[in-house]
mmCIF file of C-alpha atoms and ligand atoms in Angstrom:
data_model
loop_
_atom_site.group_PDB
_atom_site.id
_atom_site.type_symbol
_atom_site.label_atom_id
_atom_site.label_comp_id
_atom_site.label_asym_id
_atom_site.label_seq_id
_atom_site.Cartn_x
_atom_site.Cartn_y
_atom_site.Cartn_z
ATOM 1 C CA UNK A 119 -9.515 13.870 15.033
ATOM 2 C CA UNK A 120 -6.276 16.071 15.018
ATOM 3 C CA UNK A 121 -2.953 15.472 13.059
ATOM 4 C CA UNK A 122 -4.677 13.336 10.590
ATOM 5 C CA UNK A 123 -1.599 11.636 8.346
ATOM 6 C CA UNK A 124 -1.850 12.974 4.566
ATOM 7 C CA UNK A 125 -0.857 9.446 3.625
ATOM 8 C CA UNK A 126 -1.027 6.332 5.200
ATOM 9 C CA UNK A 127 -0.070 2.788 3.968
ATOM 10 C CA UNK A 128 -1.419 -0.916 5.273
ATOM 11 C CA UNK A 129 0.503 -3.955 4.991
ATOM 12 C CA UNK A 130 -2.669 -5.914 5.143
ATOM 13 C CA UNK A 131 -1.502 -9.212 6.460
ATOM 14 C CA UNK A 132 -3.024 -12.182 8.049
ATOM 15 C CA UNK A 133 -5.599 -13.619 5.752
ATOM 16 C CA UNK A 134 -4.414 -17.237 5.840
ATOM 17 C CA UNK A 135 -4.276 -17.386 9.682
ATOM 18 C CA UNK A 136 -7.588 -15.677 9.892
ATOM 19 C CA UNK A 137 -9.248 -18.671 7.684
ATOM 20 C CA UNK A 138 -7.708 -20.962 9.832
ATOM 21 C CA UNK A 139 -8.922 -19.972 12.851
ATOM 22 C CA UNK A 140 -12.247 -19.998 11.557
ATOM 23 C CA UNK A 141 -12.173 -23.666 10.270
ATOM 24 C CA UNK A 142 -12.016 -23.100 6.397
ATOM 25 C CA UNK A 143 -10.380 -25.568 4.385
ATOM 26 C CA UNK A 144 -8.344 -22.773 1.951
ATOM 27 C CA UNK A 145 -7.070 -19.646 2.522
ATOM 28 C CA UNK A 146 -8.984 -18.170 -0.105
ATOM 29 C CA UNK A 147 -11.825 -16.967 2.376
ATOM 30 C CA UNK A 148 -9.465 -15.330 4.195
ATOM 31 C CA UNK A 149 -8.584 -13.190 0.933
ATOM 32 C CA UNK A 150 -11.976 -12.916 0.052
ATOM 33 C CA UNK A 151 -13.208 -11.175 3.562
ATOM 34 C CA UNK A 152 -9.926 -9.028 3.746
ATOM 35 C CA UNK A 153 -11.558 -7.076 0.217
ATOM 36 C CA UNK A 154 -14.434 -6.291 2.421
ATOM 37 C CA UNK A 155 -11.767 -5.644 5.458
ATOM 38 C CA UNK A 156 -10.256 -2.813 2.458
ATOM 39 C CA UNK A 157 -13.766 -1.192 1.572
ATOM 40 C CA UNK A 158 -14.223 -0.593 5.044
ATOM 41 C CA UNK A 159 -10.819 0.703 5.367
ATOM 42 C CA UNK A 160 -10.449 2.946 2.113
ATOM 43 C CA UNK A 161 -14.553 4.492 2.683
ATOM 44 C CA UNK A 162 -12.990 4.971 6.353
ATOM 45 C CA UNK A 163 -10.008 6.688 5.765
ATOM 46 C CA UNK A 164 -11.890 9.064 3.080
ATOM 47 C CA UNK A 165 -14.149 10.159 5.879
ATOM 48 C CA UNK A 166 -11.310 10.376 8.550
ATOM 49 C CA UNK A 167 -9.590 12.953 5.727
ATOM 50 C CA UNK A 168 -7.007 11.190 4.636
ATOM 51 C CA UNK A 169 -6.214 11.816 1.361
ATOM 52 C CA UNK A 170 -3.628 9.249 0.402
ATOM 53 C CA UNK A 171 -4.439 5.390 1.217
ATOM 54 C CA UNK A 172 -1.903 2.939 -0.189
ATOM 55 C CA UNK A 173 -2.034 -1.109 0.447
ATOM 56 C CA UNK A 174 0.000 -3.807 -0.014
ATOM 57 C CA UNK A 175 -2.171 -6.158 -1.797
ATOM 58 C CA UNK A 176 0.541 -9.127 -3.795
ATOM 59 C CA UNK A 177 4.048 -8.521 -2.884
ATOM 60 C CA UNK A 178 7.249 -9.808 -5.565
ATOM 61 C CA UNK A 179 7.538 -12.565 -3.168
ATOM 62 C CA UNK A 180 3.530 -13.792 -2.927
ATOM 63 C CA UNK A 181 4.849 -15.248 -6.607
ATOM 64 C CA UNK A 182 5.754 -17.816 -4.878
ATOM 65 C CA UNK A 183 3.025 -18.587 -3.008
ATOM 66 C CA UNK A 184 1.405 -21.909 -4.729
ATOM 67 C CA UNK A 185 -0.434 -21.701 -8.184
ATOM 68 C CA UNK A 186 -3.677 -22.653 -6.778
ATOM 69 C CA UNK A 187 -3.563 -19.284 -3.958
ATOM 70 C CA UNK A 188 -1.757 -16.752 -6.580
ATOM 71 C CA UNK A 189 -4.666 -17.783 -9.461
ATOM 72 C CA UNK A 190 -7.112 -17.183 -6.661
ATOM 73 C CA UNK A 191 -5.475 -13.652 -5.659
ATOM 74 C CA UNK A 192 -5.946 -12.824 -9.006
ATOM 75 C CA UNK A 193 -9.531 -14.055 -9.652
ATOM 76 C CA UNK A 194 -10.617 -11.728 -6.888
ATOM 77 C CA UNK A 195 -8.573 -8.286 -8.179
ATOM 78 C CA UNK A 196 -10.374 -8.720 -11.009
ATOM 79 C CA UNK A 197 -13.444 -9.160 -9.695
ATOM 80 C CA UNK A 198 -13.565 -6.718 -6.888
ATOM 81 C CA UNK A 199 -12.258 -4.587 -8.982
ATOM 82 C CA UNK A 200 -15.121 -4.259 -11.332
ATOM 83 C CA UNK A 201 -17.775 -5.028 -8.081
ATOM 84 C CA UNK A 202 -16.146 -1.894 -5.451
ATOM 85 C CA UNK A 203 -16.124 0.713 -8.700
ATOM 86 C CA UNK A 204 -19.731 2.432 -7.211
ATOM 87 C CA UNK A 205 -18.142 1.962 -3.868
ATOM 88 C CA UNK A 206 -14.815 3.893 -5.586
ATOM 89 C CA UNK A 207 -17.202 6.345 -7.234
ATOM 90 C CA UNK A 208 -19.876 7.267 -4.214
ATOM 91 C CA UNK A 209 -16.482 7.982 -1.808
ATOM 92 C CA UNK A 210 -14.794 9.905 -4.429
ATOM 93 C CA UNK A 211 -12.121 7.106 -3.872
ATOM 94 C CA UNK A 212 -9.501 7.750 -7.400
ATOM 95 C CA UNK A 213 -7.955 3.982 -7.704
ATOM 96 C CA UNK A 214 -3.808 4.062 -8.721
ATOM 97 C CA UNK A 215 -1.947 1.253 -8.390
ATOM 98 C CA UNK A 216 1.900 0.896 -8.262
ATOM 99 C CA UNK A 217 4.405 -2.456 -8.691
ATOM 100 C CA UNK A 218 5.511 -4.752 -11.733
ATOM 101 C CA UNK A 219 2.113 -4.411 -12.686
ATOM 102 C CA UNK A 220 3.130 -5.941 -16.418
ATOM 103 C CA UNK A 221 3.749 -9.493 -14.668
ATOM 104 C CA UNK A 222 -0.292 -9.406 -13.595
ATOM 105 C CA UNK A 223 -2.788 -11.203 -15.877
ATOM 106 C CA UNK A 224 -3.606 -9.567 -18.575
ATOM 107 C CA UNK A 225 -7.158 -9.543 -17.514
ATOM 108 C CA UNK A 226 -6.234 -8.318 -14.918
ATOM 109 C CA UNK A 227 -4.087 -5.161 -15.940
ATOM 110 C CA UNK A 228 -6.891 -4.205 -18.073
ATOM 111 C CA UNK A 229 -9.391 -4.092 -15.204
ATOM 112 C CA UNK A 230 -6.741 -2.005 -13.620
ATOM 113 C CA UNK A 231 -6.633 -0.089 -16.427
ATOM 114 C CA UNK A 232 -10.236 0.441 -16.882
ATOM 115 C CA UNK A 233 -10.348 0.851 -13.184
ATOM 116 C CA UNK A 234 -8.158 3.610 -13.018
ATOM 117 C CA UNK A 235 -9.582 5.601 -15.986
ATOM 118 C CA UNK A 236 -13.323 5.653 -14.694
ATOM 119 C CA UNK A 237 -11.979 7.262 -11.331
ATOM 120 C CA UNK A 238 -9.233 9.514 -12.635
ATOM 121 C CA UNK A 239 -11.865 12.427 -11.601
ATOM 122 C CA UNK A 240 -12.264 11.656 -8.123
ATOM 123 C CA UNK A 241 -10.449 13.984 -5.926
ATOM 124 C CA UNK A 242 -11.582 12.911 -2.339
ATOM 125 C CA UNK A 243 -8.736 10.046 -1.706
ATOM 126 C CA UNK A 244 -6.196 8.464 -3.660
ATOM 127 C CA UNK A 245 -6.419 4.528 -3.101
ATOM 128 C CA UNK A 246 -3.227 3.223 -4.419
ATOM 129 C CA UNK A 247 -3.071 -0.977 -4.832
ATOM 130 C CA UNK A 248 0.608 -2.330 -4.493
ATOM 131 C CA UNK A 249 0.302 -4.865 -6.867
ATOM 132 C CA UNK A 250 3.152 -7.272 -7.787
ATOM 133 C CA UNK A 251 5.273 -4.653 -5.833
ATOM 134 C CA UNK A 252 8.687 -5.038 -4.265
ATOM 135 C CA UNK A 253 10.704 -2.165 -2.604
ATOM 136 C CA UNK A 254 14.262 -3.269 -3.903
ATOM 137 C CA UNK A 255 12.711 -4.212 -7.603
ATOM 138 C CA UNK A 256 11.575 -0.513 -7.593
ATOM 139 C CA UNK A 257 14.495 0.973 -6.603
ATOM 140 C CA UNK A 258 16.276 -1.288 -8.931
ATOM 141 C CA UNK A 259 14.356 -0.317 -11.565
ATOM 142 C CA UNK A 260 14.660 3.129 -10.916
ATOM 143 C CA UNK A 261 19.214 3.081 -10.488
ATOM 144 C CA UNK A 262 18.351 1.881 -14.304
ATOM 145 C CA UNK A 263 16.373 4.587 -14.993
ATOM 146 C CA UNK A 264 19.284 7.284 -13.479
ATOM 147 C CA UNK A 265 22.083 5.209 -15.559
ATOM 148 C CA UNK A 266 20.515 5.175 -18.569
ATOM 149 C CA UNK A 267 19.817 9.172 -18.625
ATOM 150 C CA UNK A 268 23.383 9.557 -17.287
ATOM 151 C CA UNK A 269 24.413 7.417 -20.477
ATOM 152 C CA UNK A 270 21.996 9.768 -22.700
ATOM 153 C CA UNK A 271 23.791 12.771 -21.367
ATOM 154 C CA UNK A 272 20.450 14.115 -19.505
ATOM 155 C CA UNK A 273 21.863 14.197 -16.399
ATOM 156 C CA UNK A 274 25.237 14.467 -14.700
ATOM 157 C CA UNK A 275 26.342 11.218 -12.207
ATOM 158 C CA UNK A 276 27.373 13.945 -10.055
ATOM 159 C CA UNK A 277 24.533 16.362 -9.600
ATOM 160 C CA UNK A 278 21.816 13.071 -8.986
ATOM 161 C CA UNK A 279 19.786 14.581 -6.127
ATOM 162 C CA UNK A 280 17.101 12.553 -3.479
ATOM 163 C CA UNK A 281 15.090 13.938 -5.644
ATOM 164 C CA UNK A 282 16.326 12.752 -8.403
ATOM 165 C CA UNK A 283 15.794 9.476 -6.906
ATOM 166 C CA UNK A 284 11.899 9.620 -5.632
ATOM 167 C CA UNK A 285 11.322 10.869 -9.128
ATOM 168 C CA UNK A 286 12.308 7.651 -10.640
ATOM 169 C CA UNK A 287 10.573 5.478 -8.693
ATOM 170 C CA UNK A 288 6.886 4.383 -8.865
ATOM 171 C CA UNK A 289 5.486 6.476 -6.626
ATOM 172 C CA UNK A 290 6.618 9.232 -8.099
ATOM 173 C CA UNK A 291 3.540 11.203 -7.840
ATOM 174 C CA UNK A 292 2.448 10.496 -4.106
ATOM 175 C CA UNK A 293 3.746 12.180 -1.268
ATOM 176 C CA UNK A 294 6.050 9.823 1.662
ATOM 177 C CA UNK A 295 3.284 7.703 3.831
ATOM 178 C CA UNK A 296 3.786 9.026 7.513
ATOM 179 C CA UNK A 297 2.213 6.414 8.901
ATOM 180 C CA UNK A 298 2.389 2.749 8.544
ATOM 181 C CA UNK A 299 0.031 0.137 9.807
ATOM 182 C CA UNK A 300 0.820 -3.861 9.812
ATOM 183 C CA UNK A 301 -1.878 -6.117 10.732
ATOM 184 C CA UNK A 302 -1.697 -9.417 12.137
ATOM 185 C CA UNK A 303 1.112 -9.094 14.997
ATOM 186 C CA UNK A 304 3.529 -9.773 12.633
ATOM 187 C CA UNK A 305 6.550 -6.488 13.249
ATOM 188 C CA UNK A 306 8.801 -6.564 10.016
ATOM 189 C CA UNK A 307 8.214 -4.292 6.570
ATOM 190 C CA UNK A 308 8.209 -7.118 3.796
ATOM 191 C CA UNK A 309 9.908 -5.332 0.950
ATOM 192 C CA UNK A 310 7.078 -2.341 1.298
ATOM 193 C CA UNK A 311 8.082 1.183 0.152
ATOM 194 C CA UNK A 312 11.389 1.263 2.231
ATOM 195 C CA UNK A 313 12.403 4.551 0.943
ATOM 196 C CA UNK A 314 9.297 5.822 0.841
ATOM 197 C CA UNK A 315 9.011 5.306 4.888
ATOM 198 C CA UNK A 316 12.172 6.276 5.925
ATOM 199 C CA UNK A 317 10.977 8.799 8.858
ATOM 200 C CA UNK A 318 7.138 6.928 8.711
ATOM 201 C CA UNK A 319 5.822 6.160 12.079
ATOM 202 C CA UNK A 320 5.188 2.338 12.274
ATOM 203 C CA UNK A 321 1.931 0.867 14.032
ATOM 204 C CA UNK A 322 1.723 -3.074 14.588
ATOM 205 C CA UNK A 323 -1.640 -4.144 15.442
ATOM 206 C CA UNK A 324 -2.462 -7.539 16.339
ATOM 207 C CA UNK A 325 -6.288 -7.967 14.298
ATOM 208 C CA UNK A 326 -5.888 -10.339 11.311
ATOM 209 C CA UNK A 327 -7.110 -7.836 8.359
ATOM 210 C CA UNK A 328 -10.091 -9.763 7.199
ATOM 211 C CA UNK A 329 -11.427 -8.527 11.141
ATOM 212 C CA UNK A 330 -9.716 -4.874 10.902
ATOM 213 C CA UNK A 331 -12.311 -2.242 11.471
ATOM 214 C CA UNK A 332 -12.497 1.753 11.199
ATOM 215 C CA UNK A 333 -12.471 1.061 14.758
ATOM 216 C CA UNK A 334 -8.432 -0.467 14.214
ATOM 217 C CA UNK A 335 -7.739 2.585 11.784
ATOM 218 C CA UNK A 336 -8.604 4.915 14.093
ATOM 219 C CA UNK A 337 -6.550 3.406 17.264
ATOM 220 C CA UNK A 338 -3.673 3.305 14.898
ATOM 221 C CA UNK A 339 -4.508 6.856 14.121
ATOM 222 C CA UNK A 340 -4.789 8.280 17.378
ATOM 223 C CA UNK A 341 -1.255 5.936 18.259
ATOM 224 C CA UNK A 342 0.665 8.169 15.572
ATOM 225 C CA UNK A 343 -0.882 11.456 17.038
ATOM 226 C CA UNK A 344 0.521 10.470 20.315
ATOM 227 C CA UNK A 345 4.190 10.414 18.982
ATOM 228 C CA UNK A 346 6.501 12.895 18.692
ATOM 229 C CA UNK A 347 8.110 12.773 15.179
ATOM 230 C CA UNK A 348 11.564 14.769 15.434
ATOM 231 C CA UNK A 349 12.676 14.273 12.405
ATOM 232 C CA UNK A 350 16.252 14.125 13.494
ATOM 233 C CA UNK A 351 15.462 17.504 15.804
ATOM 234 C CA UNK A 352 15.456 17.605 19.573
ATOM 235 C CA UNK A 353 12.195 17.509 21.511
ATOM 236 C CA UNK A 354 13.208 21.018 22.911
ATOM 237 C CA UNK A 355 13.415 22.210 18.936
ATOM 238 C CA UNK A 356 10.525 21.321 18.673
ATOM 239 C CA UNK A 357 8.528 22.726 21.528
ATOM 240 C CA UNK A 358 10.601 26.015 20.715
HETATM 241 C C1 IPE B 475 -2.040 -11.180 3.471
HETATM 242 O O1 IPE B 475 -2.438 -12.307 4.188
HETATM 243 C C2 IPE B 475 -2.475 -11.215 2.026
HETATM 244 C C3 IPE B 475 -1.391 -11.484 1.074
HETATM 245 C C4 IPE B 475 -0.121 -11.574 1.357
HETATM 246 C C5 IPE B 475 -1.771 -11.644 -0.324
HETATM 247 P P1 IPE B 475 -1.606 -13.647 4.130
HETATM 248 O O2 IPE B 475 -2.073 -14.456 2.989
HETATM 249 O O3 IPE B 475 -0.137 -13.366 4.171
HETATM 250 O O4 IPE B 475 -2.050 -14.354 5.491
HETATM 251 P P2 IPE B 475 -1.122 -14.994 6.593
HETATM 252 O O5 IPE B 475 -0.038 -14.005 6.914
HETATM 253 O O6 IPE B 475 -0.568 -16.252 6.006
HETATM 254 O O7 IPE B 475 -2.025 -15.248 7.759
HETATM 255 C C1 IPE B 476 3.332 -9.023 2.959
HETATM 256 O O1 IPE B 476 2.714 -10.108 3.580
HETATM 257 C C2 IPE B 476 2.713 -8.790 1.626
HETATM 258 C C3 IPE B 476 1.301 -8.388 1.652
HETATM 259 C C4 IPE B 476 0.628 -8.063 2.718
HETATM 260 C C5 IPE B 476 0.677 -8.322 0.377
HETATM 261 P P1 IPE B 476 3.390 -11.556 3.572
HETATM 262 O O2 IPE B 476 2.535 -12.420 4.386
HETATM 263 O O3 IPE B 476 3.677 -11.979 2.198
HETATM 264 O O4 IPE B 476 4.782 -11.245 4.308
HETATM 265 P P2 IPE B 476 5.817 -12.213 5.002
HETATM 266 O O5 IPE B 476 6.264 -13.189 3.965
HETATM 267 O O6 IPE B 476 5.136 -12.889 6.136
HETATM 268 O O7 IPE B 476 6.905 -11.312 5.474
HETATM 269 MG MG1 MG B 477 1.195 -13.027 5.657
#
C-alpha cells in the first residue's frame, strides 16, 4: 500500500451494542472480544508499516459508566495486559500509554508499568493505550504546566510557542495522528486528542470493534490515501 499514515489513532467504540446484538446478558463480552478486535489491529498495523498506533481504550467520561462495567474494564487491562506481552514482543509492538493514568488501579498502573518496561526495546510500532484520557483534562493540565514555568521565570507569557504547547501535553513524544478511525457508525470525537488531530483525516466506519478486521484497517487506509490533504493550500499548490 502507498501513503501509509506514520500514525494513526482508533476510537474503538461499539462494544456494548455489539454484545447486544449477539444476545449476551452484559456488556462485558463485548469488551472482552474488542481486546482480540486490538491484537488483530495493532499486529496489523505493524505489518501495514505503521509505526505509531494509538487507541482510545477508557475515556475521563467511561468513569461514569456503572461500577460493575468500569471494575470489569479494569479486570481485563490487567489481564490482557500481562496475556498480549509475547504478542507485544513477537511484533516488536513497544506498549506507551497516555491519560490520568494515576486515577487507574493500582494494579493496574503497575502492569502498565511493567508492561511498558519489558517492551521499551521494541522499535517496530509504538502501541499507545489512552487510558483514563480526556482531551480538555490534558490540555488543562498542560495551561498549568505553561503557568507555573511562567511563574518560575522559565519562560516568558509572551514568547509561549505551539510548540511550547504540544510539549506540555501527554503526547509529547509522538508525532500528530493523520488519520483517525471511529468504529461503530457513531461520527463525533469524544474528548480524543483534539489538538493532536487538528488537520487528521477522519474515517467513520460502521463495524462494531469487537468485529473490526485488518480487512476494516485497510479500507480505512486506502479511504485516507484517496484524499487530498491541503493543509490550508490550494489543490493547484499542490499539484504544482
Ligand atoms: C467502546 O465500546 C469501549 C469503551 C468505551 C470502553 P462501548 O462500551 O462504548 O460500546 P457501545 O458504544 O455502548 O456500543
Ligand atoms: C469513546 O467512546 C471512548 C472510548 C472509545 C474509549 P464512548 O462510547 O464512551 O463515547 P460516547 O459517550 O458515545 O461519545
Ligand atoms: Mg460507545
Amino acid at each position: 500500500m502507498k501513503n501509509i499514515p506514520q500514525h494513526v489513532a482508533i476510537i474503538m467504540d461499539g462494544n456494548g451494542r455489539w454484545a447486544k446484538k449477539q444476545g449476551f446478558a452484559t456488556r462485558v463480552r463485548g469488551h472482552e472480544l474488542g481486546v482480540e478486535a486490538l491484537r488483530r489491529a495493532s499486529t496489523g498495523a505493524a505489518e501495514l508499516g505503521i509505526r505509531f498506533l494509538t487507541v482510545y481504550a477508557f475515556s475521563e467520561e467511561n468513569w461514569q459508566r456503572p461500577k460493575a462495567e468500569v471494575d470489569a474494564l479494569m479486570n481485563i487491562l490487567m489481564t490482557s495486559l500481562s496475556k498480549e506481552l509475547p504478542v507485544l514482543q513477537e511484533n516488536g509492538i513497544r506498549l506507551h500509554a497516555i491519560g490520568n493514568l494515576d486515577a487507574l488501579p493500582s494494579k493496574a498502573r503497575k502492569q502498565l508499568d511493567a508492561t511498558r518496561e519489558a517492551t521499551a526495546g521494541n522499535t517496530r510500532m509504538v502501541l499507545t493505550l489512552a487510558l483514563s484520557y480526556g482531551s480538555r483534562q490534558e490540555l488543562t493540565s498542560a495551561v498549568r504546566v505553561l503557568a507555573e514555568k511562567a511563574v518560575r521565570g522559565e519562560l516568558q507569557a509572551q514568547s509561549i510557542s505551539e510548540r511550547d504547547v504540544a510539549q506540555a501535553l501527554w503526547t509529547h513524544d509522538l508525532p500528530d495522528p493523520e488519520l483517525v478511525i471511529r468504529t461503530s457508525g457513531e461520527q463525533r470525537i469524544s474528548n480524543f486528542l483534539l489538538w493532536q488531530i487538528s488537520y487528521a483525516e477522519l474515517v467513520f466506519l460502521p463495524v462494531l470493534w469487537p468485529d473490526f478486521s485488518k480487512e476494516d484497517l485497510v479500507s480505512a487506509l486506502s479511504t485516507f490515501a484517496g484524499r487530498e490533504r491541503r493543509l490550508g493550500k490550494t489543490s493547484e499548490q499542490l499539484h504544482a
